[in-house]
PDB file of C-alpha atoms in Angstrom:
ATOM      1  CA  MET A 215     -24.675  33.403  -0.971  1.00  0.00           C
ATOM      2  CA  GLU A 216     -28.402  32.703  -1.368  1.00  0.00           C
ATOM      3  CA  VAL A 217     -28.841  36.539  -1.339  1.00  0.00           C
ATOM      4  CA  LYS A 218     -26.648  36.731  -4.415  1.00  0.00           C
ATOM      5  CA  HIS A 219     -28.341  34.169  -6.224  1.00  0.00           C
ATOM      6  CA  ARG A 220     -31.637  35.840  -5.675  1.00  0.00           C
ATOM      7  CA  THR A 221     -30.262  39.189  -6.797  1.00  0.00           C
ATOM      8  CA  ALA A 222     -28.870  37.412  -9.977  1.00  0.00           C
ATOM      9  CA  ARG A 223     -32.298  35.776 -10.767  1.00  0.00           C
ATOM     10  CA  ALA A 224     -34.197  39.250 -10.198  1.00  0.00           C
ATOM     11  CA  LEU A 225     -31.806  41.020 -12.602  1.00  0.00           C
ATOM     12  CA  VAL A 226     -32.040  38.272 -15.279  1.00  0.00           C
ATOM     13  CA  GLN A 227     -35.901  38.408 -15.082  1.00  0.00           C
ATOM     14  CA  ARG A 228     -35.701  42.171 -15.866  1.00  0.00           C
ATOM     15  CA  LEU A 229     -33.824  41.226 -19.123  1.00  0.00           C
ATOM     16  CA  ASP A 230     -37.108  39.964 -20.503  1.00  0.00           C
ATOM     17  CA  SER A 231     -38.518  43.465 -20.313  1.00  0.00           C
ATOM     18  CA  ALA A 232     -37.735  45.887 -23.062  1.00  0.00           C
ATOM     19  CA  ALA A 233     -38.133  48.761 -20.837  1.00  0.00           C
ATOM     20  CA  ALA A 234     -35.951  47.444 -18.119  1.00  0.00           C
ATOM     21  CA  ALA A 235     -33.292  45.386 -19.927  1.00  0.00           C
ATOM     22  CA  ALA A 236     -30.925  48.242 -20.657  1.00  0.00           C
ATOM     23  CA  GLU A 237     -30.696  49.216 -17.072  1.00  0.00           C
ATOM     24  CA  ALA A 238     -30.363  45.750 -15.863  1.00  0.00           C
ATOM     25  CA  ILE A 239     -27.513  45.150 -18.162  1.00  0.00           C
ATOM     26  CA  ALA A 240     -25.706  48.076 -16.765  1.00  0.00           C
ATOM     27  CA  GLU A 241     -26.237  46.801 -13.320  1.00  0.00           C
ATOM     28  CA  ILE A 242     -24.965  43.402 -14.237  1.00  0.00           C
ATOM     29  CA  ARG A 243     -21.791  44.930 -15.603  1.00  0.00           C
ATOM     30  CA  LEU A 244     -21.221  46.835 -12.406  1.00  0.00           C
ATOM     31  CA  LEU A 245     -22.015  43.954 -10.149  1.00  0.00           C
ATOM     32  CA  SER A 246     -19.775  41.453 -12.105  1.00  0.00           C
ATOM     33  CA  LYS A 247     -16.932  44.034 -12.022  1.00  0.00           C
ATOM     34  CA  HIS A 248     -17.006  44.887  -8.253  1.00  0.00           C
ATOM     35  CA  ASP A 249     -18.252  41.680  -6.857  1.00  0.00           C
ATOM     36  CA  PRO A 250     -16.504  38.544  -8.137  1.00  0.00           C
ATOM     37  CA  GLU A 251     -18.797  36.219  -6.289  1.00  0.00           C
ATOM     38  CA  MET A 252     -21.856  37.559  -8.396  1.00  0.00           C
ATOM     39  CA  ARG A 253     -20.403  36.228 -11.490  1.00  0.00           C
ATOM     40  CA  ALA A 254     -21.230  32.473 -11.166  1.00  0.00           C
ATOM     41  CA  PRO A 255     -24.822  33.289  -9.871  1.00  0.00           C
ATOM     42  CA  LEU A 256     -25.359  35.451 -12.839  1.00  0.00           C
ATOM     43  CA  ALA A 257     -24.244  32.822 -15.207  1.00  0.00           C
ATOM     44  CA  ASP A 258     -26.441  30.265 -13.385  1.00  0.00           C
ATOM     45  CA  ALA A 259     -29.371  32.484 -13.454  1.00  0.00           C
ATOM     46  CA  GLY A 260     -29.138  32.702 -17.360  1.00  0.00           C
ATOM     47  CA  ALA A 261     -27.585  36.127 -17.937  1.00  0.00           C
ATOM     48  CA  VAL A 262     -25.186  34.870 -20.621  1.00  0.00           C
ATOM     49  CA  PRO A 263     -27.679  34.245 -23.529  1.00  0.00           C
ATOM     50  CA  HIS A 264     -29.323  37.588 -22.927  1.00  0.00           C
ATOM     51  CA  LEU A 265     -26.006  39.383 -22.983  1.00  0.00           C
ATOM     52  CA  ALA A 266     -24.837  37.528 -26.136  1.00  0.00           C
ATOM     53  CA  ALA A 267     -28.158  38.299 -27.870  1.00  0.00           C
ATOM     54  CA  ARG A 268     -27.349  42.083 -27.412  1.00  0.00           C
ATOM     55  CA  LEU A 269     -24.283  41.796 -29.279  1.00  0.00           C
ATOM     56  CA  LEU A 270     -25.840  40.208 -32.275  1.00  0.00           C
ATOM     57  CA  ASP A 271     -28.479  43.038 -32.542  1.00  0.00           C
ATOM     58  CA  HIS A 272     -27.137  45.611 -35.024  1.00  0.00           C
ATOM     59  CA  HIS A 273     -30.624  47.164 -35.804  1.00  0.00           C
ATOM     60  CA  HIS A 274     -30.734  49.870 -33.150  1.00  0.00           C
ATOM     61  CA  SER A 275     -28.087  52.491 -33.021  1.00  0.00           C
ATOM     62  CA  SER A 276     -29.504  53.389 -29.563  1.00  0.00           C
ATOM     63  CA  TYR A 277     -28.248  50.011 -28.259  1.00  0.00           C
ATOM     64  CA  ALA A 278     -24.551  51.218 -28.410  1.00  0.00           C
ATOM     65  CA  GLU A 279     -24.226  51.780 -24.761  1.00  0.00           C
ATOM     66  CA  THR A 280     -26.052  48.587 -23.919  1.00  0.00           C
ATOM     67  CA  GLN A 281     -23.857  46.607 -26.210  1.00  0.00           C
ATOM     68  CA  GLU A 282     -20.732  47.943 -24.561  1.00  0.00           C
ATOM     69  CA  ASN A 283     -22.238  47.011 -21.133  1.00  0.00           C
ATOM     70  CA  ALA A 284     -23.147  43.558 -22.337  1.00  0.00           C
ATOM     71  CA  ALA A 285     -19.797  42.988 -23.714  1.00  0.00           C
ATOM     72  CA  ALA A 286     -18.024  44.178 -20.621  1.00  0.00           C
ATOM     73  CA  ALA A 287     -20.418  41.973 -18.437  1.00  0.00           C
ATOM     74  CA  LEU A 288     -19.496  39.042 -20.613  1.00  0.00           C
ATOM     75  CA  LEU A 289     -15.745  39.626 -19.941  1.00  0.00           C
ATOM     76  CA  ASN A 290     -16.199  39.908 -16.309  1.00  0.00           C
ATOM     77  CA  ILE A 291     -18.297  36.755 -16.035  1.00  0.00           C
ATOM     78  CA  SER A 292     -15.947  34.891 -18.134  1.00  0.00           C
ATOM     79  CA  ILE A 293     -13.261  35.325 -15.493  1.00  0.00           C
ATOM     80  CA  SER A 294     -15.170  33.075 -13.058  1.00  0.00           C
ATOM     81  CA  ALA A 295     -17.515  31.065 -15.152  1.00  0.00           C
ATOM     82  CA  ARG A 296     -15.825  30.180 -18.559  1.00  0.00           C
ATOM     83  CA  GLU A 297     -17.778  27.037 -18.914  1.00  0.00           C
ATOM     84  CA  ALA A 298     -21.118  28.778 -18.699  1.00  0.00           C
ATOM     85  CA  LEU A 299     -20.000  30.995 -21.572  1.00  0.00           C
ATOM     86  CA  MET A 300     -18.639  28.404 -23.727  1.00  0.00           C
ATOM     87  CA  SER A 301     -21.745  26.226 -23.309  1.00  0.00           C
ATOM     88  CA  THR A 302     -23.937  29.020 -24.431  1.00  0.00           C
ATOM     89  CA  PRO A 303     -25.142  28.484 -28.043  1.00  0.00           C
ATOM     90  CA  GLY A 304     -24.094  31.160 -30.305  1.00  0.00           C
ATOM     91  CA  ILE A 305     -21.609  32.752 -27.821  1.00  0.00           C
ATOM     92  CA  LEU A 306     -18.686  32.731 -30.326  1.00  0.00           C
ATOM     93  CA  ASP A 307     -20.936  34.290 -32.981  1.00  0.00           C
ATOM     94  CA  ALA A 308     -21.801  36.999 -30.473  1.00  0.00           C
ATOM     95  CA  LEU A 309     -18.233  37.754 -29.793  1.00  0.00           C
ATOM     96  CA  ALA A 310     -17.246  37.748 -33.475  1.00  0.00           C
ATOM     97  CA  ALA A 311     -20.174  40.273 -34.014  1.00  0.00           C
ATOM     98  CA  ALA A 312     -18.821  42.420 -31.149  1.00  0.00           C
ATOM     99  CA  LEU A 313     -15.463  42.411 -32.830  1.00  0.00           C
ATOM    100  CA  ARG A 314     -17.005  44.080 -35.818  1.00  0.00           C
ATOM    101  CA  LEU A 315     -18.940  46.671 -33.854  1.00  0.00           C
ATOM    102  CA  PRO A 316     -18.126  50.302 -34.509  1.00  0.00           C
ATOM    103  CA  LEU A 317     -17.792  50.479 -30.806  1.00  0.00           C
ATOM    104  CA  ALA A 318     -14.013  50.308 -30.102  1.00  0.00           C
ATOM    105  CA  VAL A 319     -14.488  49.451 -26.330  1.00  0.00           C
ATOM    106  CA  ALA A 320     -17.034  46.736 -27.113  1.00  0.00           C
ATOM    107  CA  ALA A 321     -14.647  45.227 -29.550  1.00  0.00           C
ATOM    108  CA  GLN A 322     -11.740  45.380 -27.037  1.00  0.00           C
ATOM    109  CA  HIS A 323     -14.045  43.586 -24.337  1.00  0.00           C
ATOM    110  CA  ALA A 324     -14.732  40.847 -26.907  1.00  0.00           C
ATOM    111  CA  ALA A 325     -11.049  40.325 -27.622  1.00  0.00           C
ATOM    112  CA  ALA A 326     -10.321  40.161 -23.743  1.00  0.00           C
ATOM    113  CA  THR A 327     -13.205  37.747 -23.300  1.00  0.00           C
ATOM    114  CA  LEU A 328     -11.745  35.458 -26.030  1.00  0.00           C
ATOM    115  CA  TYR A 329      -8.537  35.434 -24.324  1.00  0.00           C
ATOM    116  CA  SER A 330     -10.045  34.671 -21.091  1.00  0.00           C
ATOM    117  CA  LEU A 331     -11.723  31.587 -22.723  1.00  0.00           C
ATOM    118  CA  LEU A 332      -8.571  30.606 -24.474  1.00  0.00           C
ATOM    119  CA  CYS A 333      -6.805  30.055 -21.032  1.00  0.00           C
ATOM    120  CA  VAL A 334      -8.665  26.731 -21.073  1.00  0.00           C
ATOM    121  CA  ASP A 335      -6.730  24.273 -23.299  1.00  0.00           C
ATOM    122  CA  ALA A 336      -9.803  22.516 -24.440  1.00  0.00           C
ATOM    123  CA  TYR A 337     -11.390  25.666 -25.906  1.00  0.00           C
ATOM    124  CA  ARG A 338      -8.508  26.623 -28.131  1.00  0.00           C
ATOM    125  CA  PRO A 339      -9.343  24.224 -31.035  1.00  0.00           C
ATOM    126  CA  ILE A 340     -12.994  25.249 -30.863  1.00  0.00           C
ATOM    127  CA  ILE A 341     -12.317  28.864 -31.025  1.00  0.00           C
ATOM    128  CA  GLY A 342      -9.715  28.432 -33.507  1.00  0.00           C
ATOM    129  CA  SER A 343     -12.321  26.861 -35.879  1.00  0.00           C
ATOM    130  CA  LYS A 344     -14.330  30.109 -36.079  1.00  0.00           C
ATOM    131  CA  LYS A 345     -12.512  31.976 -38.880  1.00  0.00           C
ATOM    132  CA  PRO A 346     -14.782  35.352 -38.238  1.00  0.00           C
ATOM    133  CA  LEU A 347     -13.127  35.367 -34.754  1.00  0.00           C
ATOM    134  CA  ILE A 348      -9.651  35.392 -36.068  1.00  0.00           C
ATOM    135  CA  THR A 349     -10.374  37.863 -38.805  1.00  0.00           C
ATOM    136  CA  GLY A 350     -11.991  40.057 -36.302  1.00  0.00           C
ATOM    137  CA  LEU A 351      -8.957  40.088 -34.133  1.00  0.00           C
ATOM    138  CA  VAL A 352      -6.677  40.600 -37.056  1.00  0.00           C
ATOM    139  CA  ASP A 353      -8.814  43.607 -38.226  1.00  0.00           C
ATOM    140  CA  LEU A 354      -8.665  45.004 -34.691  1.00  0.00           C
ATOM    141  CA  LEU A 355      -4.920  45.257 -34.973  1.00  0.00           C
ATOM    142  CA  ARG A 356      -5.311  47.179 -38.230  1.00  0.00           C
ATOM    143  CA  THR A 357      -7.728  49.696 -36.910  1.00  0.00           C
ATOM    144  CA  PRO A 358      -6.456  53.188 -37.164  1.00  0.00           C
ATOM    145  CA  GLY A 359      -6.013  54.886 -33.733  1.00  0.00           C
ATOM    146  CA  ALA A 360      -6.753  51.705 -31.753  1.00  0.00           C
ATOM    147  CA  SER A 361      -6.068  52.057 -28.092  1.00  0.00           C
ATOM    148  CA  THR A 362      -3.206  50.335 -26.568  1.00  0.00           C
ATOM    149  CA  ARG A 363      -5.498  48.169 -24.514  1.00  0.00           C
ATOM    150  CA  SER A 364      -7.348  47.072 -27.590  1.00  0.00           C
ATOM    151  CA  ILE A 365      -4.229  46.136 -29.376  1.00  0.00           C
ATOM    152  CA  LYS A 366      -2.776  44.217 -26.431  1.00  0.00           C
ATOM    153  CA  ASP A 367      -6.107  42.394 -25.801  1.00  0.00           C
ATOM    154  CA  ALA A 368      -6.182  41.351 -29.499  1.00  0.00           C
ATOM    155  CA  LEU A 369      -2.548  40.181 -29.265  1.00  0.00           C
ATOM    156  CA  LYS A 370      -3.356  38.187 -26.111  1.00  0.00           C
ATOM    157  CA  ALA A 371      -6.225  36.375 -27.888  1.00  0.00           C
ATOM    158  CA  LEU A 372      -4.084  35.671 -30.941  1.00  0.00           C
ATOM    159  CA  PHE A 373      -1.334  34.379 -28.638  1.00  0.00           C
ATOM    160  CA  GLY A 374      -3.938  32.054 -26.886  1.00  0.00           C
ATOM    161  CA  LEU A 375      -5.078  30.875 -30.227  1.00  0.00           C
ATOM    162  CA  ALA A 376      -1.521  30.091 -31.357  1.00  0.00           C
ATOM    163  CA  LEU A 377      -0.739  28.007 -28.373  1.00  0.00           C
ATOM    164  CA  TYR A 378      -2.784  25.233 -30.146  1.00  0.00           C
ATOM    165  CA  PRO A 379      -0.510  24.087 -32.805  1.00  0.00           C
ATOM    166  CA  LEU A 380      -3.178  23.416 -35.542  1.00  0.00           C
ATOM    167  CA  ASN A 381      -4.378  26.953 -35.139  1.00  0.00           C
ATOM    168  CA  ARG A 382      -1.089  28.494 -36.349  1.00  0.00           C
ATOM    169  CA  ALA A 383      -1.611  27.812 -40.057  1.00  0.00           C
ATOM    170  CA  ALA A 384      -5.155  29.370 -39.892  1.00  0.00           C
ATOM    171  CA  LEU A 385      -3.584  32.527 -38.316  1.00  0.00           C
ATOM    172  CA  VAL A 386      -1.275  32.677 -41.267  1.00  0.00           C
ATOM    173  CA  GLU A 387      -3.957  32.064 -43.776  1.00  0.00           C
ATOM    174  CA  LEU A 388      -6.199  34.737 -42.382  1.00  0.00           C
ATOM    175  CA  GLY A 389      -3.531  37.397 -42.528  1.00  0.00           C
ATOM    176  CA  ALA A 390      -2.343  37.670 -38.876  1.00  0.00           C
ATOM    177  CA  VAL A 391       1.527  38.018 -39.943  1.00  0.00           C
ATOM    178  CA  PRO A 392       1.660  41.258 -41.572  1.00  0.00           C
ATOM    179  CA  PRO A 393      -0.230  43.570 -38.983  1.00  0.00           C
ATOM    180  CA  VAL A 394       1.764  41.785 -36.039  1.00  0.00           C
ATOM    181  CA  PHE A 395       5.010  42.445 -37.754  1.00  0.00           C
ATOM    182  CA  ALA A 396       3.850  45.972 -38.476  1.00  0.00           C
ATOM    183  CA  LEU A 397       3.402  46.438 -34.723  1.00  0.00           C
ATOM    184  CA  VAL A 398       6.956  45.374 -34.090  1.00  0.00           C
ATOM    185  CA  ALA A 399       8.361  47.572 -36.630  1.00  0.00           C
ATOM    186  CA  ASN A 400       6.324  50.756 -36.016  1.00  0.00           C
ATOM    187  CA  ASP A 401       4.740  50.642 -32.651  1.00  0.00           C
ATOM    188  CA  ALA A 402       6.646  52.119 -29.742  1.00  0.00           C
ATOM    189  CA  ARG A 403       3.964  51.911 -27.039  1.00  0.00           C
ATOM    190  CA  THR A 404       5.106  50.085 -23.781  1.00  0.00           C
ATOM    191  CA  GLY A 405       4.622  46.286 -24.014  1.00  0.00           C
ATOM    192  CA  VAL A 406       3.195  46.136 -27.603  1.00  0.00           C
ATOM    193  CA  VAL A 407       6.518  44.911 -29.132  1.00  0.00           C
ATOM    194  CA  GLU A 408       6.940  42.274 -26.467  1.00  0.00           C
ATOM    195  CA  ASP A 409       3.350  41.042 -26.959  1.00  0.00           C
ATOM    196  CA  ALA A 410       3.579  41.092 -30.632  1.00  0.00           C
ATOM    197  CA  THR A 411       6.835  39.019 -30.540  1.00  0.00           C
ATOM    198  CA  ALA A 412       5.137  36.482 -28.191  1.00  0.00           C
ATOM    199  CA  VAL A 413       2.608  35.904 -30.917  1.00  0.00           C
ATOM    200  CA  ILE A 414       5.185  35.751 -33.664  1.00  0.00           C
ATOM    201  CA  ALA A 415       7.174  33.218 -31.654  1.00  0.00           C
ATOM    202  CA  GLN A 416       4.169  30.909 -31.556  1.00  0.00           C
ATOM    203  CA  VAL A 417       3.037  31.443 -35.019  1.00  0.00           C
ATOM    204  CA  ALA A 418       6.577  30.588 -36.204  1.00  0.00           C
ATOM    205  CA  GLY A 419       5.873  27.011 -35.113  1.00  0.00           C
ATOM    206  CA  CYS A 420       4.253  26.022 -38.405  1.00  0.00           C
ATOM    207  CA  TYR A 421       5.591  25.423 -41.838  1.00  0.00           C
ATOM    208  CA  GLU A 422       3.256  27.861 -43.564  1.00  0.00           C
ATOM    209  CA  SER A 423       4.911  30.715 -41.548  1.00  0.00           C
ATOM    210  CA  VAL A 424       8.078  30.489 -43.737  1.00  0.00           C
ATOM    211  CA  ASP A 425       6.460  32.054 -46.837  1.00  0.00           C
ATOM    212  CA  ALA A 426       4.392  34.489 -44.702  1.00  0.00           C
ATOM    213  CA  PHE A 427       7.491  35.732 -42.892  1.00  0.00           C
ATOM    214  CA  ARG A 428       9.177  36.170 -46.270  1.00  0.00           C
ATOM    215  CA  THR A 429       6.395  38.680 -47.433  1.00  0.00           C
ATOM    216  CA  VAL A 430       7.154  40.990 -44.583  1.00  0.00           C
ATOM    217  CA  ASP A 431      10.977  40.415 -44.494  1.00  0.00           C
ATOM    218  CA  GLY A 432      10.117  38.896 -41.019  1.00  0.00           C
ATOM    219  CA  VAL A 433      13.506  37.128 -40.531  1.00  0.00           C
ATOM    220  CA  ARG A 434      15.405  40.341 -40.939  1.00  0.00           C
ATOM    221  CA  VAL A 435      13.168  42.187 -38.479  1.00  0.00           C
ATOM    222  CA  LEU A 436      13.573  39.378 -35.961  1.00  0.00           C
ATOM    223  CA  VAL A 437      17.345  39.354 -36.434  1.00  0.00           C
ATOM    224  CA  ASP A 438      17.527  43.043 -35.970  1.00  0.00           C
ATOM    225  CA  LEU A 439      15.506  42.727 -32.804  1.00  0.00           C
ATOM    226  CA  VAL A 440      17.779  39.932 -31.470  1.00  0.00           C
ATOM    227  CA  GLY A 441      20.846  42.139 -32.000  1.00  0.00           C
ATOM    228  CA  SER A 442      19.251  45.337 -30.684  1.00  0.00           C
ATOM    229  CA  THR A 443      20.635  46.600 -27.399  1.00  0.00           C
ATOM    230  CA  GLY A 444      17.842  49.056 -27.244  1.00  0.00           C
ATOM    231  CA  ALA A 445      15.276  46.507 -27.129  1.00  0.00           C
ATOM    232  CA  SER A 446      13.847  44.929 -24.041  1.00  0.00           C
ATOM    233  CA  GLY A 447      15.094  41.524 -22.944  1.00  0.00           C
ATOM    234  CA  ARG A 448      11.655  40.002 -23.377  1.00  0.00           C
ATOM    235  CA  ALA A 449      11.474  41.243 -26.897  1.00  0.00           C
ATOM    236  CA  ARG A 450      14.905  39.889 -27.734  1.00  0.00           C
ATOM    237  CA  GLU A 451      14.141  36.598 -26.167  1.00  0.00           C
ATOM    238  CA  ASN A 452      10.865  36.306 -28.037  1.00  0.00           C
ATOM    239  CA  ALA A 453      12.594  37.199 -31.264  1.00  0.00           C
ATOM    240  CA  ALA A 454      15.217  34.376 -30.732  1.00  0.00           C
ATOM    241  CA  ALA A 455      12.439  31.937 -29.892  1.00  0.00           C
ATOM    242  CA  ALA A 456      10.578  32.930 -33.144  1.00  0.00           C
ATOM    243  CA  LEU A 457      13.579  32.317 -35.218  1.00  0.00           C
ATOM    244  CA  LEU A 458      14.221  28.900 -33.609  1.00  0.00           C
ATOM    245  CA  ASN A 459      10.596  27.929 -34.096  1.00  0.00           C
ATOM    246  CA  LEU A 460      10.937  28.969 -37.643  1.00  0.00           C
ATOM    247  CA  VAL A 461      13.850  26.867 -38.392  1.00  0.00           C
ATOM    248  CA  MET A 462      12.462  23.855 -36.468  1.00  0.00           C
ATOM    249  CA  SER A 463       9.156  23.961 -38.399  1.00  0.00           C
ATOM    250  CA  GLY A 464      10.493  25.164 -41.726  1.00  0.00           C
ATOM    251  CA  GLY A 465      13.659  23.131 -42.113  1.00  0.00           C
ATOM    252  CA  ALA A 466      16.364  23.880 -44.596  1.00  0.00           C
ATOM    253  CA  LYS A 467      14.182  26.446 -46.300  1.00  0.00           C
ATOM    254  CA  ALA A 468      13.888  28.617 -43.084  1.00  0.00           C
ATOM    255  CA  VAL A 469      17.489  27.891 -42.155  1.00  0.00           C
ATOM    256  CA  GLY A 470      18.554  29.337 -45.511  1.00  0.00           C
ATOM    257  CA  ASP A 471      16.319  32.479 -44.896  1.00  0.00           C
ATOM    258  CA  VAL A 472      18.158  33.136 -41.618  1.00  0.00           C
ATOM    259  CA  MET A 473      21.584  32.602 -42.978  1.00  0.00           C
ATOM    260  CA  GLU A 474      20.916  34.884 -45.899  1.00  0.00           C
ATOM    261  CA  VAL A 475      20.727  37.823 -43.317  1.00  0.00           C
ATOM    262  CA  GLU A 476      24.446  38.713 -43.124  1.00  0.00           C
ATOM    263  CA  GLU A 477      24.490  39.831 -39.549  1.00  0.00           C
ATOM    264  CA  ALA A 478      22.235  36.995 -38.359  1.00  0.00           C
ATOM    265  CA  GLU A 479      24.913  34.633 -36.646  1.00  0.00           C
ATOM    266  CA  ALA A 480      26.638  37.728 -35.062  1.00  0.00           C
ATOM    267  CA  ALA A 481      23.415  38.988 -33.530  1.00  0.00           C
ATOM    268  CA  ILE A 482      22.375  35.457 -32.309  1.00  0.00           C
ATOM    269  CA  ARG A 483      25.989  34.952 -30.914  1.00  0.00           C
ATOM    270  CA  GLY A 484      25.696  38.213 -29.020  1.00  0.00           C
ATOM    271  CA  LEU A 485      22.522  37.121 -27.310  1.00  0.00           C
ATOM    272  CA  ALA A 486      23.939  33.573 -26.634  1.00  0.00           C
ATOM    273  CA  GLY A 487      27.099  35.168 -25.113  1.00  0.00           C
ATOM    274  CA  GLY A 488      25.450  38.026 -22.982  1.00  0.00           C
ATOM    275  CA  GLY A 489      21.773  36.804 -23.084  1.00  0.00           C
ATOM    276  CA  VAL A 490      19.521  38.893 -20.832  1.00  0.00           C
ATOM    277  CA  THR A 491      17.817  35.787 -19.431  1.00  0.00           C
ATOM    278  CA  ALA A 492      18.769  32.006 -19.201  1.00  0.00           C
ATOM    279  CA  ARG A 493      15.802  31.252 -21.503  1.00  0.00           C
ATOM    280  CA  GLY A 494      16.980  33.798 -23.978  1.00  0.00           C
ATOM    281  CA  LYS A 495      20.607  32.508 -23.944  1.00  0.00           C
ATOM    282  CA  SER A 496      19.332  28.805 -24.398  1.00  0.00           C
ATOM    283  CA  LYS A 497      17.162  29.877 -27.459  1.00  0.00           C
ATOM    284  CA  ALA A 498      20.162  31.702 -29.101  1.00  0.00           C
ATOM    285  CA  GLU A 499      22.482  28.738 -28.451  1.00  0.00           C
ATOM    286  CA  ALA A 500      19.991  26.195 -29.917  1.00  0.00           C
ATOM    287  CA  LEU A 501      19.573  28.442 -32.943  1.00  0.00           C
ATOM    288  CA  LEU A 502      23.426  28.717 -33.353  1.00  0.00           C
ATOM    289  CA  ARG A 503      23.668  24.842 -33.242  1.00  0.00           C
ATOM    290  CA  VAL A 504      21.148  24.739 -36.206  1.00  0.00           C
ATOM    291  CA  LEU A 505      22.975  27.345 -38.231  1.00  0.00           C
ATOM    292  CA  ARG A 506      26.384  25.695 -37.680  1.00  0.00           C
ATOM    293  CA  SER A 507      25.005  22.290 -38.667  1.00  0.00           C
ATOM    294  CA  GLU A 508      23.598  23.829 -42.056  1.00  0.00           C
ATOM    295  CA  ARG A 509      26.946  25.566 -42.588  1.00  0.00           C
ATOM    296  CA  GLN A 510      28.653  22.230 -42.304  1.00  0.00           C
ATOM    297  CA  SER A 511      26.506  20.840 -44.978  1.00  0.00           C
ATOM    298  CA  GLN A 512      24.627  18.651 -42.418  1.00  0.00           C
ATOM    299  CA  PRO A 513      20.834  18.652 -42.490  1.00  0.00           C
ATOM    300  CA  PRO A 514      19.527  20.260 -39.295  1.00  0.00           C
ATOM    301  CA  GLY A 515      18.162  17.663 -36.720  1.00  0.00           C
ATOM    302  CA  ARG A 516      14.512  17.219 -36.232  1.00  0.00           C
ATOM    303  CA  ASP A 517      13.479  15.924 -32.781  1.00  0.00           C
ATOM    304  CA  ASP A 518      10.100  14.104 -33.375  1.00  0.00           C
ATOM    305  CA  SER A 519       9.129  15.005 -29.794  1.00  0.00           C
ATOM    306  CA  GLU A 520       9.025  18.585 -30.854  1.00  0.00           C
ATOM    307  CA  THR A 521       6.549  18.055 -33.802  1.00  0.00           C
ATOM    308  CA  GLY A 522       7.730  21.308 -35.341  1.00  0.00           C
ATOM    309  CA  PHE A 523       6.971  23.318 -32.185  1.00  0.00           C
ATOM    310  CA  ASP A 524       9.136  24.584 -29.506  1.00  0.00           C
ATOM    311  CA  SER A 525       7.070  23.970 -26.516  1.00  0.00           C
ATOM    312  CA  SER A 526       9.486  26.029 -24.260  1.00  0.00           C
ATOM    313  CA  ALA A 527       8.901  29.113 -26.381  1.00  0.00           C
ATOM    314  CA  PRO A 528       8.265  32.222 -24.078  1.00  0.00           C
ATOM    315  CA  GLN A 529       4.605  32.267 -22.989  1.00  0.00           C
ATOM    316  CA  THR A 530       4.896  35.790 -21.605  1.00  0.00           C
ATOM    317  CA  LEU A 531       1.354  37.152 -21.909  1.00  0.00           C
ATOM    318  CA  VAL A 532      -0.462  36.672 -18.596  1.00  0.00           C
ATOM    319  CA  TYR A 533      -4.205  37.128 -18.143  1.00  0.00           C
ATOM    320  CA  SER A 534      -4.923  37.633 -14.317  1.00  0.00           C
ATOM    321  CA  SER A 535      -8.292  38.034 -12.872  1.00  0.00           C
ATOM    322  CA  SER A 536      -6.836  40.010 -10.116  1.00  0.00           C
ATOM    323  CA  ASN A 537      -5.604  42.589 -12.586  1.00  0.00           C
ATOM    324  CA  SER A 538      -7.917  45.532 -12.900  1.00  0.00           C
ATOM    325  CA  ASN A 539      -7.278  45.508 -16.611  1.00  0.00           C
ATOM    326  CA  SER A 540      -9.038  42.321 -17.027  1.00  0.00           C
ATOM    327  CA  ILE A 541     -12.455  43.572 -15.974  1.00  0.00           C
ATOM    328  CA  ALA A 542     -14.656  46.214 -17.257  1.00  0.00           C
TER     329      ALA A 542
END
């Protein structure tokens, strides 16, 4: 292991040289990708501040390849050394800058790095407090011609943010709802609808989501998805969880929105009766109970332990360091 530490220190020393830095960053990217045991030594040797600084430098177009390599290296290092990244001053500003780079791959790496960091519960409120990060992720969803991987990495990061309840209102405020619903309605790429509905299910767990969903006819979109036999089981389950979280957080106002959709109860009943998973069936059954209670002129029950959030909502996006898609 001492050899790896010496190698890491030698590479980081080369980052101080203007002539050698670009080549050293490319080597750091490759080493951190192919040798997981190099990630922590690179972080310990001080690579992270140098890599972050490259993402903040917009003055030289010749840096494009170096910025891509720096973003990829940060992603790889984050898998094994998240604390080293989060303890680096300015790292979140650097990732926000990378999301705005004209380099699609660098932006995608930044989104994936954010999701890697968001796997740590304690980092979610810190990252969620940085509005430029949220707007950067939302803009990535809107980017014309964005790759499937870019879209999915942005959705994973938004999902990680939404797991912290107090971040959900910020996601709504900063415009996450319309582009995520647009993906559900218009994107046929494998896994995108499932990942988008997982984000929606979490964002639905705040009162602010009620009006936001109205602007995109979100309840009808979710009801249609619940009742669609052509949709995947995971998408239907996520849609049912989103509706349940919406009525739990939005109360009678949200319940009324669901009941206004004529075929809502029939679609939900269909999922409850022939649910594709036990969890999907339980979500549909709980949602039916709320709707029946409203129909009988009884206010829907509120369980204080829920605090407006269905904690068992499907958390279906998985970030695995063993997945080749998680390294660059």
